[in-house]
Amino acid sequence: MTQPKDFRTQGRAWLENNCPADMRSPLQTEADLCWGGRRFRFQSADQETWLRNMAEKGWTAPGWPREYGGGGLDQEHLKILQEEMHRIGARAPLYSFGISMIGPALLKYGSEKLKQQHLPPIVRGEIRWAQGYSEPNAGSDLASLQARLEDRGDHYVLNGSKIWTSYGDLGDWMFCLVRSDSEAPKHGGISLVLFDMATPGVSTRPIRLISGKSPFTETFFDNARVEKDQVVGELNNGWTVAKYLLTHEREMIGGSGLRPSGEEPLGRIAARVLGLESGQLANPMLRGDIARLEIDSEALGLTMQRARDEVKAGASLGATSSVFKYIGTELNMRRQELLMAIHGLASLDWSGPDSAAGRLPRAWLRSRGNSIEGGTSEIQLNIIAKHILGLP
Amino acid sequence: MLQQSARDFLNRQAPVKHLRSLRDAGGSKGFSREVWAEMSALGWPAMAIPEEYDGLGFGFTGMGIVLQETGRTLTPCPLLSSAMMAAAAIVHAGDDAQKSTLLPGIASGEALVTLAFDEHTHHRPGQVAATAKRTAGGFCISGHKRFVLDGAMSDQLIVSARTDDRVPDGRGISLFIVPATASGITITPCQVLDTHVLADITLDDVRLPAAALLGAENEGLAILEYALDAGRIGQSAELLGVALEAFERSIAYLKERKQFGVPIGSFQALQHRAAVLFGELELCKSLVLNALHRLDSDANEIAATASMTKAKVVETASKATAEAIQWHGGIGMTDDFDIGFFYKRARILETMLGDRYFHLDRFARQHGY
Ligand SMILES: Cc1cc2nc3c(=O)[nH]c(=O)nc-3n(C[C@H](O)[C@H](O)[C@H](O)COP(=O)(O)OP(=O)(O)OC[C@H]3O[C@@H](n4cnc5c(N)ncnc54)[C@H](O)[C@@H]3O)c2cc1C
C-alpha cells in the first residue's frame, strides 16, 4: 500500500481534481443527499460526477476489499482520506444503508456468491437497500418478529409485514429479518434474507412523520418469492447476523453527533444570527449550552476515532457502537434544539419563503426519531450495562 | 367547577382532532370562529375583564384554569392574545373612553385585539425601531412588526413605537391602538408549526388621532412588559396543560404497550423517569397557581414571577413532551398519532414571548446578578 505521506499528497491532488466545487459546500436540503439506487434522480450533474468519480476509486466504501469494488484502505489510510475530504469540505458522495448496514454483514457472513452479486452495485450506488427489521409488535423486542418464511422446495415464500421501513418506497432491495422456524426458541428460528422489492407480493404504504415528510413505510409481503441462495449466513442463524449488522448501523447513527463535513460550527452560527456584544453572545445561558455541545461533539469525534483506530478497517465495534449511538443521537437532538433557540421566532416558520420550506423545524422534529431508530436509547443503555459493564 | 366544565366543553367541541382538521384544511385561519363563538358564549374571554365593562371580573386565575384546559386539548383560540394580553394592557393603562370602547367587545369575543411588538427574529420588546411622530391631529406611525400572534385575525392592534429617540433603554416608547384596517397597514400571515398563524405587519405612515395613545407618552414599555408578563403567565398555564396531558397519555401507554412479554411501564429505566417528571410537574403546578394569584393581587411586581414561572414550566413541558414521543417509540414519530402535536405546541409557546434562555437571564437580572 502507498506510504501514508504519499497517499496524502496523491489523495489531496486527486480530490482537488475530482471533487466538483458544488460538492464542497454544506448540504442545504435533504435532496442534496445522494442515495443512489434505481429510482434516484440526481440533483445536478456535479452530484452524479462526484459519485461516479468516488465509486471508480472504490472510495464510496474505502475500507472494503478491492475485489468487491471497495478502496482496500486500512485504518490509517482511511483516516487520511477522511481528513483530506474534511479539509476541502467535501460532501459524502453516497449515503447508503448498503454501505453502513448490509455490506458489512455480507462481508462477514455472506457467501462468496452474495458478496459478488451485491457488494459492487452498492459501491457504485446502483442499488438502494431498505431495512426490514421492525414489526408492529416487535420493536425493542425485535426477536419476537413474526414475518414467516416457508420452504417451497426450490424457493421460499414470505408472508407478513414490517413497519417503519425507512425509504421503503425508494428501496430496490430489502434485507429482511424473518421467522424461518416457528418451532425453535425465540432467537433460534430467525433468518436474514435478501430480495428485490419489485418482487410480486411486496408492497409498501407510506407513513407520515411529525415533520410532515414520509420517509418511511409499512411493508407487506403476500407470498413473496425469496430465492434459496439469498440467505445471509446460515438458515436460522439470522439473529447473530442481525445483531452484527446493528452494531454497524449504530456506529453510523452515532456519527450524527458529529458536525457534518463543511458545516459551520454551532457557535459561529449563533454569532452570525444573534450578533455579539463585547465579543460574546449576550445570553450567557445559551452561550454555555452551545459551548457544552461543541465540547461534547469534539469529544465524541475523538472517541469514535480512538475506537476505530483499535479495530481493523471495516470490523465491528461491538457493544461500543451502542455508546456512540446513544451519545451521538443525544448530541444531534441537543444541537437541533439549540439551532431552534438560535433562530428564535424564525425557527417556527413551517413553509414560508424565507424558511426553505421549514427546513429547520422539520429537521428538529425529525431528530426526535434519532433516539428511537436503530434501537432506542433505552435499549442502547441496557446493552452497555449488560455487555460492557457486565451488570447482572 | 370551572375546570371541569371547560374540560367537558373542550373534549366535546374541540379535542385534538379539531386541531388536526384545522391543520389539514390548510389556509391561514389559525382557529375556528365557530368554536370561538361558543367559548365566548361560555364567558371565557370576559373572565379577566372588570364587570363595569361587561366582563365577569374573575381575574386571571380563572383565565389560567381555562388556558390550562385549552393546553390539554391544544385548542387554538385567541384567549391569550386578546382576552389576556391585550385586555391586561387596556385594563392596566387605558383611559375610560378606551376601556369602554374596547373591553366590552373583547369580553363578548366579538372584537379581537392583539399586541404587536416584536421586530426581530428574537423576542426583544425593548428594541423598537418603529416610530410615531406627532402630527397636528395626533400621530403618524411607521414600522415593521413581526410574528404577531393572531395578527391576521385581529380587529385592533396595540403597537409599540418610539416617540422619543433621544432617550435610550426603554423610555421613549409608547403604545398605540391601531385599527387593523387603517390605511397604510399591510398584514402578511405566516403559518408556523401547528395551526398557529403569526403575522408580519408593516405600518407605512399610518395616521392616528391623539386618542389612540394607550397610557402615558414615552412610558409604554412598562405597560407592554406588564401585558407580556400576563401573557407569559397565561402561556405557562397553557404549557402546563400541554405537559400534563402528554404525560398522562404516556403513562397510560406505558401500562398498555407490551414488549418482552411485559408492559413497558415495568422497566425501571422508564419508571424512574416518569417518577421524576411527575415531581417536576408538581413544581410547575405550584408555580403557575402562584403566578396567577400574584397577577390578580400584585400587578406591579410580576416580572420576576413571570420569568421564574415560564423558565421552569418551559423546561418541564419541553422535557415531558419529548419523553412522550420517546416512550411511544416509532409510533410517537408519526403524524397519524397525536402525541407529536404536544411537542410542537410546547415549542411554539416556548419561543413566543421569550424562550428558556431569555427568562433564565431575565430572572437573574431581576434579582441583581
Ligand atoms: C425515524 C425512524 C426510522 C426507522 N427506520 C427503520 C427501518 O428502516 N427499518 C426498521 O426495521 N425499523 C426502523 N425503525 C424502527 C425502530 O427500530 C423501532 O421504532 C425501535 O426499535 C423501537 O421499537 P418500537 O417503535 O416498537 O417501540 P417499543 O419497543 O414499543 O418501545 C417503546 C418504549 O419502551 C422502551 N423500552 C422497550 N423495551 C425496554 C426495555 N427493555 N428497557 C427500557 N425501556 C424499554 C423503549 O425504549 C421506548 O421508549 C425506525 C424508527 C424511526 C423512529
mmCIF file with all atom_site columns, N, CA and C in Angstrom, chain A residues 38 93 121 143 208 250 301 309 315 324 326 333 367 385-386:
data_model
loop_
_atom_site.group_PDB
_atom_site.id
_atom_site.type_symbol
_atom_site.label_atom_id
_atom_site.label_alt_id
_atom_site.label_comp_id
_atom_site.label_asym_id
_atom_site.label_entity_id
_atom_site.label_seq_id
_atom_site.pdbx_PDB_ins_code
_atom_site.Cartn_x
_atom_site.Cartn_y
_atom_site.Cartn_z
_atom_site.occupancy
_atom_site.B_iso_or_equiv
_atom_site.pdbx_formal_charge
_atom_site.auth_seq_id
_atom_site.auth_comp_id
_atom_site.auth_asym_id
_atom_site.auth_atom_id
_atom_site.pdbx_PDB_model_num
ATOM 1  N N  . ARG A 1 38  ? -31.974 2.675   -8.169 1.00 0.00 ? 38  ARG A N  1
ATOM 2  C CA . ARG A 1 38  ? -32.629 2.727   -9.481 1.00 0.00 ? 38  ARG A CA 1
ATOM 3  C C  . ARG A 1 38  ? -33.503 3.960   -9.648 1.00 0.00 ? 38  ARG A C  1
ATOM 4  N N  . PRO A 1 93  ? -20.084 11.261  -0.877 1.00 0.00 ? 93  PRO A N  1
ATOM 5  C CA . PRO A 1 93  ? -20.588 11.055  -2.229 1.00 0.00 ? 93  PRO A CA 1
ATOM 6  C C  . PRO A 1 93  ? -21.857 10.217  -2.257 1.00 0.00 ? 93  PRO A C  1
ATOM 7  N N  . PRO A 1 121 ? -22.477 -3.419  -6.784 1.00 0.00 ? 121 PRO A N  1
ATOM 8  C CA . PRO A 1 121 ? -23.520 -2.414  -7.058 1.00 0.00 ? 121 PRO A CA 1
ATOM 9  C C  . PRO A 1 121 ? -23.746 -1.451  -5.900 1.00 0.00 ? 121 PRO A C  1
ATOM 10 N N  . ALA A 1 143 ? -36.678 -9.750  18.540 1.00 0.00 ? 143 ALA A N  1
ATOM 11 C CA . ALA A 1 143 ? -36.639 -11.201 18.312 1.00 0.00 ? 143 ALA A CA 1
ATOM 12 C C  . ALA A 1 143 ? -38.028 -11.846 18.359 1.00 0.00 ? 143 ALA A C  1
ATOM 13 N N  . ARG A 1 208 ? -46.597 8.966   7.414  1.00 0.00 ? 208 ARG A N  1
ATOM 14 C CA . ARG A 1 208 ? -46.113 10.337  7.532  1.00 0.00 ? 208 ARG A CA 1
ATOM 15 C C  . ARG A 1 208 ? -45.532 10.578  8.924  1.00 0.00 ? 208 ARG A C  1
ATOM 16 N N  . ARG A 1 250 ? -25.527 1.270   14.246 1.00 0.00 ? 250 ARG A N  1
ATOM 17 C CA . ARG A 1 250 ? -25.452 2.157   15.414 1.00 0.00 ? 250 ARG A CA 1
ATOM 18 C C  . ARG A 1 250 ? -24.229 3.056   15.359 1.00 0.00 ? 250 ARG A C  1
ATOM 19 N N  . GLY A 1 301 ? -16.144 12.842  18.582 1.00 0.00 ? 301 GLY A N  1
ATOM 20 C CA . GLY A 1 301 ? -15.352 12.608  17.377 1.00 0.00 ? 301 GLY A CA 1
ATOM 21 C C  . GLY A 1 301 ? -14.029 11.935  17.715 1.00 0.00 ? 301 GLY A C  1
ATOM 22 N N  . ASP A 1 309 ? -9.444  3.319   15.605 1.00 0.00 ? 309 ASP A N  1
ATOM 23 C CA . ASP A 1 309 ? -8.013  3.025   15.495 1.00 0.00 ? 309 ASP A CA 1
ATOM 24 C C  . ASP A 1 309 ? -7.679  1.665   16.083 1.00 0.00 ? 309 ASP A C  1
ATOM 25 N N  . ALA A 1 315 ? -14.192 -3.613  10.503 1.00 0.00 ? 315 ALA A N  1
ATOM 26 C CA . ALA A 1 315 ? -14.653 -4.518  11.566 1.00 0.00 ? 315 ALA A CA 1
ATOM 27 C C  . ALA A 1 315 ? -15.664 -3.811  12.455 1.00 0.00 ? 315 ALA A C  1
ATOM 28 N N  . PHE A 1 324 ? -21.776 4.981   21.191 1.00 0.00 ? 324 PHE A N  1
ATOM 29 C CA . PHE A 1 324 ? -21.769 6.064   20.201 1.00 0.00 ? 324 PHE A CA 1
ATOM 30 C C  . PHE A 1 324 ? -23.172 6.392   19.722 1.00 0.00 ? 324 PHE A C  1
ATOM 31 N N  . TYR A 1 326 ? -25.914 6.093   21.397 1.00 0.00 ? 326 TYR A N  1
ATOM 32 C CA . TYR A 1 326 ? -26.600 6.862   22.439 1.00 0.00 ? 326 TYR A CA 1
ATOM 33 C C  . TYR A 1 326 ? -26.078 8.304   22.502 1.00 0.00 ? 326 TYR A C  1
ATOM 34 N N  . MET A 1 333 ? -29.777 15.718  18.866 1.00 0.00 ? 333 MET A N  1
ATOM 35 C CA . MET A 1 333 ? -31.038 16.288  19.336 1.00 0.00 ? 333 MET A CA 1
ATOM 36 C C  . MET A 1 333 ? -30.801 17.604  20.076 1.00 0.00 ? 333 MET A C  1
ATOM 37 N N  . SER A 1 367 ? -35.265 14.881  14.230 1.00 0.00 ? 367 SER A N  1
ATOM 38 C CA . SER A 1 367 ? -34.186 14.414  15.108 1.00 0.00 ? 367 SER A CA 1
ATOM 39 C C  . SER A 1 367 ? -34.717 13.651  16.323 1.00 0.00 ? 367 SER A C  1
ATOM 40 N N  . ALA A 1 385 ? -24.946 -1.541  29.822 1.00 0.00 ? 385 ALA A N  1
ATOM 41 C CA . ALA A 1 385 ? -24.927 -2.017  31.209 1.00 0.00 ? 385 ALA A CA 1
ATOM 42 C C  . ALA A 1 385 ? -24.624 -3.518  31.257 1.00 0.00 ? 385 ALA A C  1
ATOM 43 N N  . LYS A 1 386 ? -25.257 -4.231  30.325 1.00 0.00 ? 386 LYS A N  1
ATOM 44 C CA . LYS A 1 386 ? -25.143 -5.677  30.388 1.00 0.00 ? 386 LYS A CA 1
ATOM 45 C C  . LYS A 1 386 ? -23.843 -6.179  29.752 1.00 0.00 ? 386 LYS A C  1
#
